[in-house]
Short mmCIF file of C-alpha atoms and ligand atoms in Angstrom, two decimals:
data_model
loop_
_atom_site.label_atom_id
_atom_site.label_comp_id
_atom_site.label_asym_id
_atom_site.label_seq_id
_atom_site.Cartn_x
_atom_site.Cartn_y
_atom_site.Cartn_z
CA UNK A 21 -15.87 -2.87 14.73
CA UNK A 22 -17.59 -0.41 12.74
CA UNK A 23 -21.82 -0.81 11.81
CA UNK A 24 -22.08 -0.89 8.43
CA UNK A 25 -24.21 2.57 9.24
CA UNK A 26 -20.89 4.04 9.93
CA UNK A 27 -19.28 3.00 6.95
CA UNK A 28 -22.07 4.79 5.03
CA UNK A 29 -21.29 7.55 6.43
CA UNK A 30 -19.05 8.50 3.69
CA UNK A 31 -19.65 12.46 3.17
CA UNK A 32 -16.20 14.13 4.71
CA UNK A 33 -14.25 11.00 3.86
CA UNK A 34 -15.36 10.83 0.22
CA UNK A 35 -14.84 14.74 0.37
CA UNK A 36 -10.79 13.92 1.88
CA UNK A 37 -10.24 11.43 -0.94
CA UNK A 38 -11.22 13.39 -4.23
CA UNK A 39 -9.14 16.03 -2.70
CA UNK A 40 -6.82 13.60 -2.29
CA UNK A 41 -6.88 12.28 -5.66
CA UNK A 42 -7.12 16.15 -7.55
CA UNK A 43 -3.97 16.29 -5.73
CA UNK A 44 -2.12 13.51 -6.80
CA UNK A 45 -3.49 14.34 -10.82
CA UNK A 46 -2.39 17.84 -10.66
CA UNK A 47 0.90 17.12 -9.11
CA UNK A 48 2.02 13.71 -10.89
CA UNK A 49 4.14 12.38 -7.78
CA UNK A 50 7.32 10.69 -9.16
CA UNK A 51 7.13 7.21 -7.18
CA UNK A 52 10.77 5.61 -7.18
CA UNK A 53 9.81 2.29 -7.16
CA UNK A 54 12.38 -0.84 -6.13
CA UNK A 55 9.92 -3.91 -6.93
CA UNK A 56 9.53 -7.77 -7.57
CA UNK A 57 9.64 -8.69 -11.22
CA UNK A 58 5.98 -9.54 -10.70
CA UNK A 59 4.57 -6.34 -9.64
CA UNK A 60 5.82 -4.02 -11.81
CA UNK A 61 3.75 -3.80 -14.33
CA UNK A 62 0.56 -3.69 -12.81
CA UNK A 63 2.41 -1.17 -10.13
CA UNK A 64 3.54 1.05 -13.08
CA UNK A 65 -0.23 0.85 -14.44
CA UNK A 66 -2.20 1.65 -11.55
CA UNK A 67 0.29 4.30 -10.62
CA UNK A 68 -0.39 6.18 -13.99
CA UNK A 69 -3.93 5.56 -13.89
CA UNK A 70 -4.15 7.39 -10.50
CA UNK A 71 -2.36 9.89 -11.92
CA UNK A 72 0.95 9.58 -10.27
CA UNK A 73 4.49 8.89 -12.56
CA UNK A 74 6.14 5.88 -11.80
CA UNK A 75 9.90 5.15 -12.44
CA UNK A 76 11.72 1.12 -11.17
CA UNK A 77 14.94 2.40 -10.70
CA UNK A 78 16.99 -0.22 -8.63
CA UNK A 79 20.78 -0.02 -9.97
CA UNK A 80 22.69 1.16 -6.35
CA UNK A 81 24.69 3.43 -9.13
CA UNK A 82 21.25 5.29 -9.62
CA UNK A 83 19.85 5.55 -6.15
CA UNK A 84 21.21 8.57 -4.53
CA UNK A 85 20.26 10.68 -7.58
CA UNK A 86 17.39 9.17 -8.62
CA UNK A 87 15.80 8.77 -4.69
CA UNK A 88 16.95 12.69 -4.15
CA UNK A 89 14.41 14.23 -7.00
CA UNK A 90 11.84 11.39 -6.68
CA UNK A 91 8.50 12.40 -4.45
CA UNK A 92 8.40 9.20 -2.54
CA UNK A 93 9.48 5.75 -2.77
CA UNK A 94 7.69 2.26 -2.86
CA UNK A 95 10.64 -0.78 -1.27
CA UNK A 96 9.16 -4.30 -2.19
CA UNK A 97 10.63 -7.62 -0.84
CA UNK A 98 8.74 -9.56 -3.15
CA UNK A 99 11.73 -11.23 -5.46
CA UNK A 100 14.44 -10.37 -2.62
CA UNK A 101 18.04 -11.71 -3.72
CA UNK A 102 20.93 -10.27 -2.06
CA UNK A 103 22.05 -7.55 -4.27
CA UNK A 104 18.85 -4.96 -4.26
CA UNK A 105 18.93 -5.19 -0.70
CA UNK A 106 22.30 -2.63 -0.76
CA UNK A 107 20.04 -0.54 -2.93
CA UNK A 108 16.70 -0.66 -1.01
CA UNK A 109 18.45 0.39 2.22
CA UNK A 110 20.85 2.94 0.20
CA UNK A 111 17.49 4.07 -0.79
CA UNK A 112 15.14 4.52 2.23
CA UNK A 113 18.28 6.13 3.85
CA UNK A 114 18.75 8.38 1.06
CA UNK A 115 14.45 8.85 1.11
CA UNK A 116 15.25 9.67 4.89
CA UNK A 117 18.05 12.41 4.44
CA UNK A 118 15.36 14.32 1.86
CA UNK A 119 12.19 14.25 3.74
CA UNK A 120 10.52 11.81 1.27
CA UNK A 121 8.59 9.59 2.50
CA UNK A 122 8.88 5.38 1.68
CA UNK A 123 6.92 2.69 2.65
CA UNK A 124 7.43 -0.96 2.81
CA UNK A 125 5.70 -3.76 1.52
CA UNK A 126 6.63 -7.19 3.31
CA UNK A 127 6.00 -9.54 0.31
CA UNK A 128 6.20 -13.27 1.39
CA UNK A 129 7.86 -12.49 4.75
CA UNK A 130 8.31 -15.16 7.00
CA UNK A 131 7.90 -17.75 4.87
CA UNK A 132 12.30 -17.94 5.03
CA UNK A 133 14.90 -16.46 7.91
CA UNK A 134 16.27 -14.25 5.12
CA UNK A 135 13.34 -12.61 4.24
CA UNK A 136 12.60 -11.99 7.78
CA UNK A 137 15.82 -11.22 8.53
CA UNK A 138 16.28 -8.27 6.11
CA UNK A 139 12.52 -7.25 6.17
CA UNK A 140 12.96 -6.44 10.18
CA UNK A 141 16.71 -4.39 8.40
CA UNK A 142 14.61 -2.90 6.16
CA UNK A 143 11.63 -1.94 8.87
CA UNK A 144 14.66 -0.43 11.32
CA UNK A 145 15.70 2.14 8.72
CA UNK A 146 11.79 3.55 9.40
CA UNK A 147 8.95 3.32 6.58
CA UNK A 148 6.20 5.72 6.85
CA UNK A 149 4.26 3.29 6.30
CA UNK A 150 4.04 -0.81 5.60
CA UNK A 151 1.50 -2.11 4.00
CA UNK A 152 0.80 -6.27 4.23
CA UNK A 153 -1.35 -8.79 4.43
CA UNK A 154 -2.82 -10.41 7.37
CA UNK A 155 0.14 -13.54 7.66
CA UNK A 156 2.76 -10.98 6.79
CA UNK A 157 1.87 -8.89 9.39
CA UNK A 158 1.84 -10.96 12.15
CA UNK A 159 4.38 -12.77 10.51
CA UNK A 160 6.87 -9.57 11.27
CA UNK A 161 5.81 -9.43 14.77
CA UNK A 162 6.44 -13.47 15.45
CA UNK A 163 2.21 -13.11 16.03
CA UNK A 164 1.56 -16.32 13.46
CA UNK A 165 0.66 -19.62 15.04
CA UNK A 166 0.06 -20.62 11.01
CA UNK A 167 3.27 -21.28 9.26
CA UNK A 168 3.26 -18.60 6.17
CA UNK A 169 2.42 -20.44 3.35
CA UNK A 170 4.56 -18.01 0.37
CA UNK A 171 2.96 -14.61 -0.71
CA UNK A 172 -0.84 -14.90 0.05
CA UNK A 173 -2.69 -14.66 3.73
CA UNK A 174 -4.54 -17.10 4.95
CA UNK A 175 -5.45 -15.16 8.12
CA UNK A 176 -8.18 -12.13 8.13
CA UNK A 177 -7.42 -9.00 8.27
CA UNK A 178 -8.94 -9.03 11.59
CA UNK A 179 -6.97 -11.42 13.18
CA UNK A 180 -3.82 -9.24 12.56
CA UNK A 181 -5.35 -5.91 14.24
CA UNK A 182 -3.19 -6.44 17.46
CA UNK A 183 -0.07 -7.33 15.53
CA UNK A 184 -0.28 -4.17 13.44
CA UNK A 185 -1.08 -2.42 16.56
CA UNK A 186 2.04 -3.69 18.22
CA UNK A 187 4.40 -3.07 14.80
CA UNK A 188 2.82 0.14 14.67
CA UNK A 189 3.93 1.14 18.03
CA UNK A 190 7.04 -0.76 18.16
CA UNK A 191 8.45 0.30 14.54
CA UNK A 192 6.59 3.91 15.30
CA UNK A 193 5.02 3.93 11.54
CA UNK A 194 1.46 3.39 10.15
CA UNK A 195 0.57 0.03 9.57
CA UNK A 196 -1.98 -1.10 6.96
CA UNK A 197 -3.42 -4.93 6.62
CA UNK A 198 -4.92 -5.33 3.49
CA UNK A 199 -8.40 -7.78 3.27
CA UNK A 200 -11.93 -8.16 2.80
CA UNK A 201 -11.84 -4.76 5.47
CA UNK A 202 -8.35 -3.26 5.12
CA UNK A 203 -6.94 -1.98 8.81
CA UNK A 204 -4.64 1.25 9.08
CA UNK A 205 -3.51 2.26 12.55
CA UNK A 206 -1.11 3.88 14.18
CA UNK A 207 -1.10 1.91 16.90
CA UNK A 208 -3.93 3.67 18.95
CA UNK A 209 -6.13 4.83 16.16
CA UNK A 210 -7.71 2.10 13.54
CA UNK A 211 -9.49 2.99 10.34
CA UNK A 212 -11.32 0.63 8.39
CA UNK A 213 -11.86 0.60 4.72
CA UNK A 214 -14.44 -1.64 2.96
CA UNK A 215 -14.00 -0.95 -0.29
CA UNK A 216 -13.08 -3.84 -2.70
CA UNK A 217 -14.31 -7.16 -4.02
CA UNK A 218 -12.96 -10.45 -3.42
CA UNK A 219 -11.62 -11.01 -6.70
CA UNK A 220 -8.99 -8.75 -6.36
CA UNK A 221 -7.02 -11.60 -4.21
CA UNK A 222 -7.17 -13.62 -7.83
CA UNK A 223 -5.06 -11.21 -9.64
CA UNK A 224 -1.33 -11.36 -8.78
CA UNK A 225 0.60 -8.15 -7.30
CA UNK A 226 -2.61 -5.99 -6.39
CA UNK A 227 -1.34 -5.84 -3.17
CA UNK A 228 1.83 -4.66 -4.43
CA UNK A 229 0.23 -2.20 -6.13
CA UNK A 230 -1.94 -0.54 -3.78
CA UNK A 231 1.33 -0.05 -1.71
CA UNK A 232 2.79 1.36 -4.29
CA UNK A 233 -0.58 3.97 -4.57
CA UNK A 234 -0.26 4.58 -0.82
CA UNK A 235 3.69 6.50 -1.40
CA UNK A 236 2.06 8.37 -4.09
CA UNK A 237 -1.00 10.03 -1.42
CA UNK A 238 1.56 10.62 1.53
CA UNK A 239 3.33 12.38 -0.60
CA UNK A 240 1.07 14.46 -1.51
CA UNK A 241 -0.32 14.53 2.03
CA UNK A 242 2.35 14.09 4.56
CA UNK A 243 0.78 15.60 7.48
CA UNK A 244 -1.64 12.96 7.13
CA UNK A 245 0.02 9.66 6.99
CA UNK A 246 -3.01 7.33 8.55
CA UNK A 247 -5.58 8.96 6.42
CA UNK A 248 -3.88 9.18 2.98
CA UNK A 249 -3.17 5.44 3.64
CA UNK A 250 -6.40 4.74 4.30
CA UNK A 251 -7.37 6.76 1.52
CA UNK A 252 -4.89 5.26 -1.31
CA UNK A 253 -6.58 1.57 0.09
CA UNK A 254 -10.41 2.48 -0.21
CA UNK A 255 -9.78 4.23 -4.03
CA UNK A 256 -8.11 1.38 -5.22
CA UNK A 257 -10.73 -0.96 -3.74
CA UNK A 258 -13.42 1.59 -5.63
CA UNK A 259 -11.42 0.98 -8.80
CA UNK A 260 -12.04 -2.77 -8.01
CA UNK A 261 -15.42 -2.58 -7.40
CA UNK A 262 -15.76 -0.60 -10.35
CA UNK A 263 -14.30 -2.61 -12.41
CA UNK A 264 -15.94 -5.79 -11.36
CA UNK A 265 -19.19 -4.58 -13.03
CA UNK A 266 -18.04 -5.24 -16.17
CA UNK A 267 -15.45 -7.93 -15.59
CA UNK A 268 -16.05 -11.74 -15.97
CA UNK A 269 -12.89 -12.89 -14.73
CA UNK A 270 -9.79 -12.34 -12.79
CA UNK A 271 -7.78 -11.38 -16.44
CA UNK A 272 -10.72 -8.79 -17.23
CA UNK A 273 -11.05 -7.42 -14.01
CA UNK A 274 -7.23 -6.13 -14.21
CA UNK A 275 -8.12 -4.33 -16.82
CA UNK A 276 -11.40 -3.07 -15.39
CA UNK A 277 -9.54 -2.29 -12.41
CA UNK A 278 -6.79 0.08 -13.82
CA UNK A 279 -9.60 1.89 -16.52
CA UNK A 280 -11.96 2.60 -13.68
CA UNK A 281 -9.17 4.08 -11.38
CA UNK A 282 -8.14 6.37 -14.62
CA UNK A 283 -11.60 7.31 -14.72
CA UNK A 284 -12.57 7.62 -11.01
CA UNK A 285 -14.99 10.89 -10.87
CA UNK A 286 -16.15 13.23 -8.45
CA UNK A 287 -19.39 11.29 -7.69
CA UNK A 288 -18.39 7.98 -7.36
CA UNK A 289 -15.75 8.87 -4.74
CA UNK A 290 -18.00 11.30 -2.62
CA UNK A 291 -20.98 8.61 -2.80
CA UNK A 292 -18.34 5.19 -2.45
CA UNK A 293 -15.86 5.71 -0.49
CA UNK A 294 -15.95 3.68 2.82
CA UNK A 295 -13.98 4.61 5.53
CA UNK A 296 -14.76 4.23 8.99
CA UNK A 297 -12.48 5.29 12.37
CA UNK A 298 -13.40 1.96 14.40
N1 ADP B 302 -11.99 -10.38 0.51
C1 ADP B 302 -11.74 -9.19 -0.03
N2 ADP B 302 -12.75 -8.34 -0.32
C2 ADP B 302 -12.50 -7.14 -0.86
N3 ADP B 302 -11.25 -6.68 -1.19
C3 ADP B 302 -10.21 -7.47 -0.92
C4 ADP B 302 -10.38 -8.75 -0.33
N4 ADP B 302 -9.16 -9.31 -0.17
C5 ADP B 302 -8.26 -8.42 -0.64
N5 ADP B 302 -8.89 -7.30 -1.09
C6 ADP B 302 -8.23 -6.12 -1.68
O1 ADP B 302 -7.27 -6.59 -2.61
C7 ADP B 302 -6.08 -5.78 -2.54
C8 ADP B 302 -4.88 -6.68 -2.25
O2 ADP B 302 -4.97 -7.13 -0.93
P1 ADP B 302 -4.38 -8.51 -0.43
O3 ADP B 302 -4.82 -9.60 -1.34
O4 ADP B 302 -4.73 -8.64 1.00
O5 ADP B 302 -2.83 -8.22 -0.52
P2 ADP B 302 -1.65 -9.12 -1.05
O6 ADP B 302 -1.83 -9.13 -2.54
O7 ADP B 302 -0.42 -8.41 -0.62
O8 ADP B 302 -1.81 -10.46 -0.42
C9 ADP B 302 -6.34 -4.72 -1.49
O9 ADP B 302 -6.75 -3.55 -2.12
C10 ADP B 302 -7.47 -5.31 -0.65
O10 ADP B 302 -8.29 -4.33 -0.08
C1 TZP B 303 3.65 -14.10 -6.81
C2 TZP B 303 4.82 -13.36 -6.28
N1 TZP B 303 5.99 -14.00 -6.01
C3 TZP B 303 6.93 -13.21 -5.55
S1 TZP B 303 6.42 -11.60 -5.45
C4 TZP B 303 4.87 -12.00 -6.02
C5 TZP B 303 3.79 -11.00 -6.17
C6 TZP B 303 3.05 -10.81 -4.90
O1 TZP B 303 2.10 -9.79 -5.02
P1 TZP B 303 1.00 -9.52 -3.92
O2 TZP B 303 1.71 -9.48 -2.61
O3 TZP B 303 0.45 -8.20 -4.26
O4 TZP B 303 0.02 -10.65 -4.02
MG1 MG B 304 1.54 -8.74 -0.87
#
């Protein structure tokens, strides 16, 4: 694990992400993104804010257009039912056959065979990237001794480091675990990003929609999967912290959360960002 010296050791990193995040506002990404019902409004929002354009297109009639002229695309199990899942694979196939990149988001998997069945589909047809909590990941890999419980961890982040190791490797994609320290690896490297505040677990679909952020920086990145992902985690955990200033509550600190990622500036990135190759 990394000192906490290390992850203060922010110059290059911080230097990456507003580069990053320039990128992202000049270019406006188009995100396609197939979503639960929760999600997509704070995913919409916190797309914008970063300065990315966000479209939920899920009809299967829509997807081979749509998923040709969009710049990445965000598939979310969260509200699964049998019908999107012809359009989510039509999708990352289509996203495939273009070049774009997708990544995955494992919402609530394991908790039923169905969702695991069609989440393992859905990882076969090759994400970039999928991003999930500690139970989901280890959930994919059969890792979980704990029953999943429905949409929230109740493992660490840490605990799931070999599992998204071994899905990393196995599924050959970048694996994210979101937490109180987020872990991205590619199955031999692991980056660490501390940014965030607990409170952000009290606000539904943040996960979501920091998954969603992550298509918008690979796109604008590609070359640079692991770091963009890494990247896309510790802004939105900035935004958070942000935020939390001048929040007294989980309803406030939504709010807080998307203004301050609007108005992320040069500074604040350089001097906050905390990433740290562990
Ligand atoms: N204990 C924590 N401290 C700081 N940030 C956290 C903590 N737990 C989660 N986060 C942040 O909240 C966001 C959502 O993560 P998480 O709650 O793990 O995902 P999910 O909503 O999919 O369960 C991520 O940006 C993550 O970094
Ligand atoms: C509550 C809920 N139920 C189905 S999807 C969903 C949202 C989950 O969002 P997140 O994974 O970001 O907590
Ligand atoms: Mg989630």
């Amino acid at each position: 694990m990394a000192s906490f010296r290390e992850f203060s050791r922010t110059e290059s990193w911080g230097s990456e992400a507003w580069k990053a995040l320039c990128k992202v506002r000049e270019t406006t990404p188009l995100v396609q993104c197939i979503t639960n019902f929760v999600s997509m409004d704070i995913m919409a929002n916190s797309l914008l804010a970063a300065g990315a354009s966000p479209a939920m297109v899920h009809a299967i009639e829509e997807i081979l257009e749509f998923t040709s002229l969009s710049s990445a695309l965000c598939i979310n199990i969260g509200t699964l039912s049998p019908d999107w899942i012809f359009s989510m694979k039509a999708a990352a196939i289509r996203a495939n056959e273009c070049q774009k990149p997708w990544v995955l988001d494992p919402v609530g998997v394991g908790a039923t065979r169905f969702r695991t069945e069609k989440c393992i589909e859905l990882i076969n047809l090759k994400p970039c990237v999928i991003r999930g909590n500690a139970s989901e990941i280890m959930a994919v890999v059969g890792a979980s001794i704990a029953p999943t419980k429905g949409v929230d961890s109740t493992r660490s982040s840490t605990d799931a480091l070999e599992a998204a190791k071994e899905l990393a490797r196995a599924a050959q994609t970048v694996v994210a675990v979101s937490g109180a320290v987020d872990l991205v690896t590619d199955g031999k490297r692991v980056l660490g990003v501390s940014n965030g505040v607990a409170l952000m677990q009290r606000i539904t679909a943040t996960g979501c929609a920091v998954t969603a952020l992550i298509a918008a920086f690979v796109s604008v990145n590609p070359n640079r999967v692991l770091e963009s992902t890494a990247i896309a985690l510790a802004l939105f955990g900035l935004a958070g912290e942000l935020g939390a200033e001048k929040a007294s509550g989980p309803a406030s600190l939504r709010m807080h959360l998307i203004d301050a990622l609007h108005m992320l500036d040069e500074a604040s990135v350089m001097n906050r960002v905390r990433i740290a190759q562990l």
